[in-house]
C-alpha cells in the first residue's frame, strides 16, 4: 500500500525539530522588533558591571515614560537610584521574587500612577542577566477609583459627608494615640424626616 505522500506525488516535508537530537529553531528577529510587536510599553533591561541599563525599548515605552515625567526618567537615572533601582537589584539577585512595583510619580493632581512588572529572559550570548520590563500607566484607573470613592462618601443632595464617611472618621480617631480624648455628640431632631422628604 502507498503512503499519502507517494500517492500525491509530493515528498513528505519534515521539520528540523522532527529529526532526533535536532536543536529547536530560534527566531532571528532582534529585540527591538519583538518589543515593537508588544501592545504594551516594554523594554529589555540588562545587568552589567553591577548596574542596570536599557538594551532595547519600544515606542510605547518611550511615550509612557517620556510624557510629563521629570528629567531623571528621560535620562535613565531611575535605573541608578530609587524604588525602581531597588526593584531591579532585588529581581536580579532572586529572579523568583515578585518583580512588581506600583508607584506614584509626582504630587497632587499632576501625579501619575505606574505599575512596573519584570519577567526573566534567557541570558544573552555574553551571559548577561536580562529581564523584560513592562510599564502600565494606571493614572486614569486610580483617578476613577478616587472619584467613585469621593461620591460614595458624600450625600448627593447636600455634598456633606454621609454616614459611611462619619464612621471612617471615627475609626481614624480610634487609631490615634494622641494625648487628647474625643467624644461623639449625637443630635436627634424631631420630625427631621419631613424636612428630609
CSV table of N, CA and C in Angstrom, one decimal, residues 3-117:
chain,number,residue,atom,x,y,z
A,3,UNK,N,1.9,5.2,0.7
A,3,UNK,CA,1.6,6.3,1.7
A,3,UNK,C,1.0,7.5,1.0
A,4,UNK,N,0.4,8.3,1.8
A,4,UNK,CA,-0.3,9.5,1.2
A,4,UNK,C,0.7,10.4,0.4
A,5,UNK,N,1.9,10.6,0.9
A,5,UNK,CA,2.8,11.4,0.2
A,5,UNK,C,3.2,10.8,-1.2
A,6,UNK,N,3.3,9.5,-1.3
A,6,UNK,CA,3.7,8.9,-2.5
A,6,UNK,C,2.6,8.9,-3.5
A,7,UNK,N,1.3,8.8,-3.1
A,7,UNK,CA,0.1,8.9,-3.9
A,7,UNK,C,0.0,10.3,-4.6
A,8,UNK,N,0.2,11.3,-3.8
A,8,UNK,CA,0.1,12.7,-4.3
A,8,UNK,C,1.3,13.1,-5.2
A,9,UNK,N,2.3,12.4,-5.1
A,9,UNK,CA,3.5,12.7,-5.9
A,9,UNK,C,4.4,13.7,-5.3
A,10,UNK,N,4.0,14.2,-4.0
A,10,UNK,CA,4.8,15.2,-3.3
A,10,UNK,C,5.6,14.5,-2.2
A,11,UNK,N,6.8,14.9,-2.0
A,11,UNK,CA,7.6,14.3,-0.9
A,11,UNK,C,7.1,14.9,0.4
A,12,UNK,N,7.2,14.1,1.5
A,12,UNK,CA,6.8,14.5,2.8
A,12,UNK,C,7.8,15.5,3.4
A,13,UNK,N,7.3,16.6,3.9
A,13,UNK,CA,8.2,17.6,4.5
A,13,UNK,C,8.4,17.3,5.9
A,14,UNK,N,9.6,17.4,6.4
A,14,UNK,CA,9.8,17.2,7.8
A,14,UNK,C,10.5,18.5,8.3
A,15,UNK,N,10.1,18.8,9.5
A,15,UNK,CA,10.7,20.0,10.1
A,15,UNK,C,12.1,19.6,10.7
A,16,UNK,N,12.9,20.6,10.9
A,16,UNK,CA,14.2,20.4,11.6
A,16,UNK,C,14.0,19.8,12.9
A,17,UNK,N,13.0,20.2,13.6
A,17,UNK,CA,12.8,19.7,15.0
A,17,UNK,C,12.2,18.3,15.1
A,18,UNK,N,11.8,17.8,13.9
A,18,UNK,CA,11.3,16.4,13.9
A,18,UNK,C,12.4,15.4,13.9
A,19,UNK,N,13.6,15.8,13.5
A,19,UNK,CA,14.7,14.9,13.5
A,19,UNK,C,15.2,14.6,14.9
A,20,UNK,N,15.6,13.4,15.3
A,20,UNK,CA,16.0,13.2,16.6
A,20,UNK,C,17.3,13.9,17.0
A,21,UNK,N,17.3,14.6,18.1
A,21,UNK,CA,18.5,15.3,18.6
A,21,UNK,C,18.7,16.7,17.9
A,22,UNK,N,17.7,17.1,17.1
A,22,UNK,CA,17.9,18.4,16.5
A,22,UNK,C,17.6,19.5,17.5
A,23,UNK,N,18.3,20.7,17.3
A,23,UNK,CA,18.1,21.8,18.1
A,23,UNK,C,16.8,22.6,17.6
A,24,UNK,N,16.0,23.2,18.5
A,24,UNK,CA,14.9,23.9,18.1
A,24,UNK,C,15.3,25.2,17.3
A,25,UNK,N,14.5,25.6,16.4
A,25,UNK,CA,14.8,26.7,15.5
A,25,UNK,C,14.4,28.0,16.3
A,26,UNK,N,15.4,28.9,16.4
A,26,UNK,CA,15.2,30.2,17.2
A,26,UNK,C,14.9,31.3,16.2
A,27,UNK,N,14.0,32.2,16.6
A,27,UNK,CA,13.6,33.3,15.8
A,27,UNK,C,14.9,34.2,15.6
A,28,UNK,N,15.0,34.8,14.5
A,28,UNK,CA,16.2,35.6,14.2
A,28,UNK,C,15.9,37.1,14.3
A,29,UNK,N,14.7,37.5,14.7
A,29,UNK,CA,14.3,38.9,14.8
A,29,UNK,C,15.1,39.4,16.0
A,30,UNK,N,15.5,40.7,15.9
A,30,UNK,CA,16.2,41.3,17.0
A,30,UNK,C,15.2,41.8,18.1
A,31,UNK,N,15.8,42.2,19.3
A,31,UNK,CA,14.9,42.5,20.4
A,31,UNK,C,14.0,43.7,20.1
A,32,UNK,N,14.4,44.7,19.4
A,32,UNK,CA,13.6,45.8,19.1
A,32,UNK,C,12.4,45.5,18.3
A,33,UNK,N,12.6,44.6,17.3
A,33,UNK,CA,11.4,44.2,16.5
A,33,UNK,C,10.4,43.4,17.4
A,34,UNK,N,10.9,42.6,18.3
A,34,UNK,CA,10.0,41.8,19.1
A,34,UNK,C,9.2,42.7,20.1
A,35,UNK,N,10.0,43.7,20.6
A,35,UNK,CA,9.3,44.7,21.5
A,35,UNK,C,8.3,45.5,20.8
A,36,UNK,N,8.5,45.9,19.6
A,36,UNK,CA,7.6,46.7,18.8
A,36,UNK,C,6.3,46.0,18.6
A,37,UNK,N,6.3,44.6,18.6
A,37,UNK,CA,5.1,43.9,18.4
A,37,UNK,C,4.2,43.8,19.6
A,38,UNK,N,4.8,44.1,20.8
A,38,UNK,CA,4.0,44.1,22.0
A,38,UNK,C,3.0,45.2,22.1
A,39,UNK,N,1.8,45.0,22.6
A,39,UNK,CA,0.8,46.1,22.7
A,39,UNK,C,1.0,47.0,24.0
A,40,UNK,N,2.0,46.7,24.8
A,40,UNK,CA,2.2,47.5,26.0
A,40,UNK,C,3.6,48.1,26.0
A,41,UNK,N,3.8,49.1,26.8
A,41,UNK,CA,5.2,49.7,27.0
A,41,UNK,C,6.1,48.7,27.6
A,42,UNK,N,7.2,48.4,26.9
A,42,UNK,CA,8.1,47.3,27.3
A,42,UNK,C,9.6,47.7,26.9
A,43,UNK,N,10.5,47.2,27.7
A,43,UNK,CA,11.9,47.3,27.4
A,43,UNK,C,12.7,46.1,28.0
A,44,UNK,N,13.8,45.9,27.4
A,44,UNK,CA,14.7,44.8,27.9
A,44,UNK,C,15.8,45.5,28.7
A,45,UNK,N,15.9,45.1,29.9
A,45,UNK,CA,16.9,45.7,30.9
A,45,UNK,C,18.0,44.6,31.2
A,46,UNK,N,19.2,45.0,31.2
A,46,UNK,CA,20.3,44.1,31.4
A,46,UNK,C,21.1,44.5,32.6
A,47,UNK,N,21.7,43.6,33.3
A,47,UNK,CA,22.6,43.9,34.5
A,47,UNK,C,24.0,43.6,34.1
A,48,UNK,N,24.7,44.7,33.9
A,48,UNK,CA,26.1,44.6,33.5
A,48,UNK,C,27.0,45.4,34.4
A,49,UNK,N,28.1,44.9,34.9
A,49,UNK,CA,29.0,45.6,35.8
A,49,UNK,C,28.3,46.2,37.0
A,50,UNK,N,27.4,45.5,37.5
A,50,UNK,CA,26.7,45.9,38.8
A,50,UNK,C,25.6,46.9,38.6
A,51,UNK,N,25.4,47.4,37.4
A,51,UNK,CA,24.3,48.4,37.2
A,51,UNK,C,23.4,48.1,36.0
A,52,UNK,N,22.2,48.5,36.1
A,52,UNK,CA,21.2,48.1,35.1
A,52,UNK,C,21.2,49.1,34.0
A,53,UNK,N,21.0,48.6,32.7
A,53,UNK,CA,20.9,49.5,31.6
A,53,UNK,C,19.8,49.0,30.6
A,54,UNK,N,19.3,49.9,29.8
A,54,UNK,CA,18.3,49.6,28.8
A,54,UNK,C,19.0,49.1,27.6
A,55,UNK,N,18.7,47.9,27.2
A,55,UNK,CA,19.2,47.4,25.9
A,55,UNK,C,18.4,47.7,24.7
A,56,UNK,N,17.0,47.6,24.9
A,56,UNK,CA,16.1,47.9,23.8
A,56,UNK,C,14.8,48.3,24.4
A,57,UNK,N,14.0,49.1,23.7
A,57,UNK,CA,12.7,49.6,24.1
A,57,UNK,C,11.8,49.8,22.9
A,58,UNK,N,10.5,49.7,23.2
A,58,UNK,CA,9.6,50.0,22.1
A,58,UNK,C,9.1,51.5,22.2
A,59,UNK,N,8.4,51.9,21.2
A,59,UNK,CA,7.9,53.3,21.1
A,59,UNK,C,7.0,53.6,22.3
A,60,UNK,N,6.1,52.6,22.6
A,60,UNK,CA,5.2,52.8,23.7
A,60,UNK,C,5.9,53.1,25.0
A,61,UNK,N,7.0,52.4,25.2
A,61,UNK,CA,7.8,52.7,26.4
A,61,UNK,C,8.3,54.1,26.5
A,62,UNK,N,8.9,54.6,25.4
A,62,UNK,CA,9.3,55.9,25.3
A,62,UNK,C,8.2,56.9,25.5
A,63,UNK,N,7.0,56.7,24.9
A,63,UNK,CA,5.9,57.6,25.1
A,63,UNK,C,5.4,57.6,26.5
A,64,UNK,N,5.3,56.4,27.2
A,64,UNK,CA,4.8,56.3,28.5
A,64,UNK,C,5.7,57.0,29.5
A,65,UNK,N,7.0,56.7,29.4
A,65,UNK,CA,8.0,57.3,30.4
A,65,UNK,C,8.4,58.7,30.0
A,66,UNK,N,8.3,59.1,28.8
A,66,UNK,CA,8.7,60.4,28.4
A,66,UNK,C,7.7,61.5,28.6
A,67,UNK,N,6.4,61.1,28.8
A,67,UNK,CA,5.4,62.1,28.9
A,67,UNK,C,5.2,62.7,30.3
A,68,UNK,N,5.5,63.9,30.4
A,68,UNK,CA,5.3,64.6,31.7
A,68,UNK,C,6.1,64.1,32.9
A,69,UNK,N,7.1,63.3,32.6
A,69,UNK,CA,7.9,62.8,33.7
A,69,UNK,C,9.1,63.7,33.9
A,70,UNK,N,9.7,63.6,35.1
A,70,UNK,CA,10.8,64.5,35.4
A,70,UNK,C,12.1,64.0,34.6
A,71,UNK,N,13.2,64.8,34.7
A,71,UNK,CA,14.4,64.6,33.9
A,71,UNK,C,15.0,63.2,34.2
A,72,UNK,N,14.9,62.8,35.5
A,72,UNK,CA,15.6,61.5,35.9
A,72,UNK,C,15.0,60.3,35.1
A,73,UNK,N,13.8,60.4,34.6
A,73,UNK,CA,13.2,59.3,33.8
A,73,UNK,C,13.8,59.4,32.4
A,74,UNK,N,13.8,60.6,31.8
A,74,UNK,CA,14.2,60.7,30.4
A,74,UNK,C,15.7,60.4,30.2
A,75,UNK,N,16.5,60.6,31.2
A,75,UNK,CA,18.0,60.3,31.0
A,75,UNK,C,18.4,59.0,31.7
A,76,UNK,N,17.4,58.2,32.2
A,76,UNK,CA,17.7,56.9,32.7
A,76,UNK,C,18.3,56.8,34.1
A,77,UNK,N,18.3,57.9,34.9
A,77,UNK,CA,18.8,57.9,36.2
A,77,UNK,C,17.9,57.1,37.2
A,78,UNK,N,16.7,56.8,36.8
A,78,UNK,CA,15.8,56.0,37.6
A,78,UNK,C,16.3,54.6,37.8
A,79,UNK,N,17.2,54.1,36.8
A,79,UNK,CA,17.8,52.8,37.0
A,79,UNK,C,19.0,52.8,38.0
A,80,UNK,N,19.4,53.9,38.4
A,80,UNK,CA,20.6,54.0,39.3
A,80,UNK,C,20.2,54.2,40.8
A,81,UNK,N,19.0,54.9,41.0
A,81,UNK,CA,18.7,55.2,42.4
A,81,UNK,C,17.1,55.2,42.5
A,82,UNK,N,16.6,54.9,43.7
A,82,UNK,CA,15.2,55.0,43.9
A,82,UNK,C,14.5,53.6,43.9
A,83,UNK,N,13.2,53.6,44.0
A,83,UNK,CA,12.4,52.4,44.2
A,83,UNK,C,12.6,51.4,43.0
A,84,UNK,N,12.7,52.0,41.7
A,84,UNK,CA,12.8,51.1,40.6
A,84,UNK,C,14.2,50.4,40.6
A,85,UNK,N,15.2,51.2,40.9
A,85,UNK,CA,16.6,50.6,41.0
A,85,UNK,C,16.6,49.5,42.1
A,86,UNK,N,15.9,49.7,43.2
A,86,UNK,CA,15.9,48.7,44.2
A,86,UNK,C,15.1,47.4,43.7
A,87,UNK,N,14.1,47.6,42.9
A,87,UNK,CA,13.3,46.5,42.4
A,87,UNK,C,14.2,45.7,41.5
A,88,UNK,N,15.0,46.3,40.6
A,88,UNK,CA,15.9,45.6,39.7
A,88,UNK,C,17.0,44.8,40.5
A,89,UNK,N,17.6,45.5,41.6
A,89,UNK,CA,18.6,44.8,42.4
A,89,UNK,C,18.0,43.5,43.0
A,90,UNK,N,16.8,43.7,43.6
A,90,UNK,CA,16.1,42.5,44.2
A,90,UNK,C,15.8,41.4,43.2
A,91,UNK,N,15.3,41.8,42.0
A,91,UNK,CA,14.9,40.9,41.0
A,91,UNK,C,16.1,40.1,40.4
A,92,UNK,N,17.2,40.9,40.1
A,92,UNK,CA,18.4,40.2,39.6
A,92,UNK,C,19.1,39.3,40.6
A,93,UNK,N,19.0,39.7,41.9
A,93,UNK,CA,19.5,38.8,42.9
A,93,UNK,C,18.7,37.5,43.1
A,94,UNK,N,17.4,37.6,42.9
A,94,UNK,CA,16.5,36.5,43.1
A,94,UNK,C,15.4,36.6,42.0
A,95,UNK,N,15.5,36.0,40.8
A,95,UNK,CA,14.5,36.1,39.8
A,95,UNK,C,13.2,35.5,40.1
A,96,UNK,N,13.1,34.8,41.2
A,96,UNK,CA,11.8,34.2,41.7
A,96,UNK,C,11.0,35.2,42.5
A,97,UNK,N,11.6,36.4,42.8
A,97,UNK,CA,10.9,37.4,43.5
A,97,UNK,C,9.7,38.0,42.7
A,98,UNK,N,8.8,38.7,43.3
A,98,UNK,CA,7.6,39.1,42.6
A,98,UNK,C,7.9,40.0,41.4
A,99,UNK,N,8.9,40.9,41.5
A,99,UNK,CA,9.2,41.7,40.3
A,99,UNK,C,8.1,42.6,39.9
A,100,UNK,N,7.4,43.2,40.9
A,100,UNK,CA,6.3,44.1,40.6
A,100,UNK,C,6.3,45.3,41.5
A,101,UNK,N,6.0,46.4,41.0
A,101,UNK,CA,6.1,47.7,41.8
A,101,UNK,C,5.0,48.6,41.3
A,102,UNK,N,4.2,49.1,42.2
A,102,UNK,CA,3.2,50.2,42.0
A,102,UNK,C,3.8,51.4,42.6
A,103,UNK,N,3.9,52.5,41.9
A,103,UNK,CA,4.4,53.7,42.5
A,103,UNK,C,3.8,55.0,41.8
A,104,UNK,N,4.0,56.1,42.5
A,104,UNK,CA,3.4,57.4,42.1
A,104,UNK,C,4.6,58.3,41.7
A,105,UNK,N,4.4,58.9,40.6
A,105,UNK,CA,5.4,59.9,40.1
A,105,UNK,C,4.8,61.3,40.1
A,106,UNK,N,5.3,62.1,41.0
A,106,UNK,CA,4.8,63.5,41.1
A,106,UNK,C,3.8,63.6,42.3
A,107,UNK,N,3.3,64.8,42.5
A,107,UNK,CA,2.4,65.0,43.6
A,107,UNK,C,1.1,65.7,43.1
A,108,UNK,N,0.1,65.7,43.9
A,108,UNK,CA,-1.1,66.4,43.6
A,108,UNK,C,-1.9,65.9,42.4
A,109,UNK,N,-2.5,66.8,41.7
A,109,UNK,CA,-3.4,66.5,40.6
A,109,UNK,C,-2.5,66.0,39.4
A,110,UNK,N,-1.3,66.4,39.3
A,110,UNK,CA,-0.5,66.0,38.1
A,110,UNK,C,0.2,64.7,38.4
A,111,UNK,N,0.0,64.0,39.5
A,111,UNK,CA,0.7,62.7,39.8
A,111,UNK,C,0.3,61.7,38.8
A,112,UNK,N,1.2,60.8,38.5
A,112,UNK,CA,1.0,59.7,37.6
A,112,UNK,C,1.2,58.4,38.4
A,113,UNK,N,0.4,57.4,38.1
A,113,UNK,CA,0.5,56.1,38.8
A,113,UNK,C,0.9,55.1,37.8
A,114,UNK,N,2.0,54.4,38.1
A,114,UNK,CA,2.6,53.4,37.1
A,114,UNK,C,2.7,52.1,37.8
A,115,UNK,N,2.6,51.0,37.1
A,115,UNK,CA,2.8,49.7,37.6
A,115,UNK,C,3.9,49.1,36.7
A,116,UNK,N,5.0,48.6,37.3
A,116,UNK,CA,6.1,48.0,36.6
A,116,UNK,C,6.1,46.5,37.0
A,117,UNK,N,6.3,45.7,35.9
A,117,UNK,CA,6.4,44.3,36.1
A,117,UNK,C,7.7,43.8,35.4
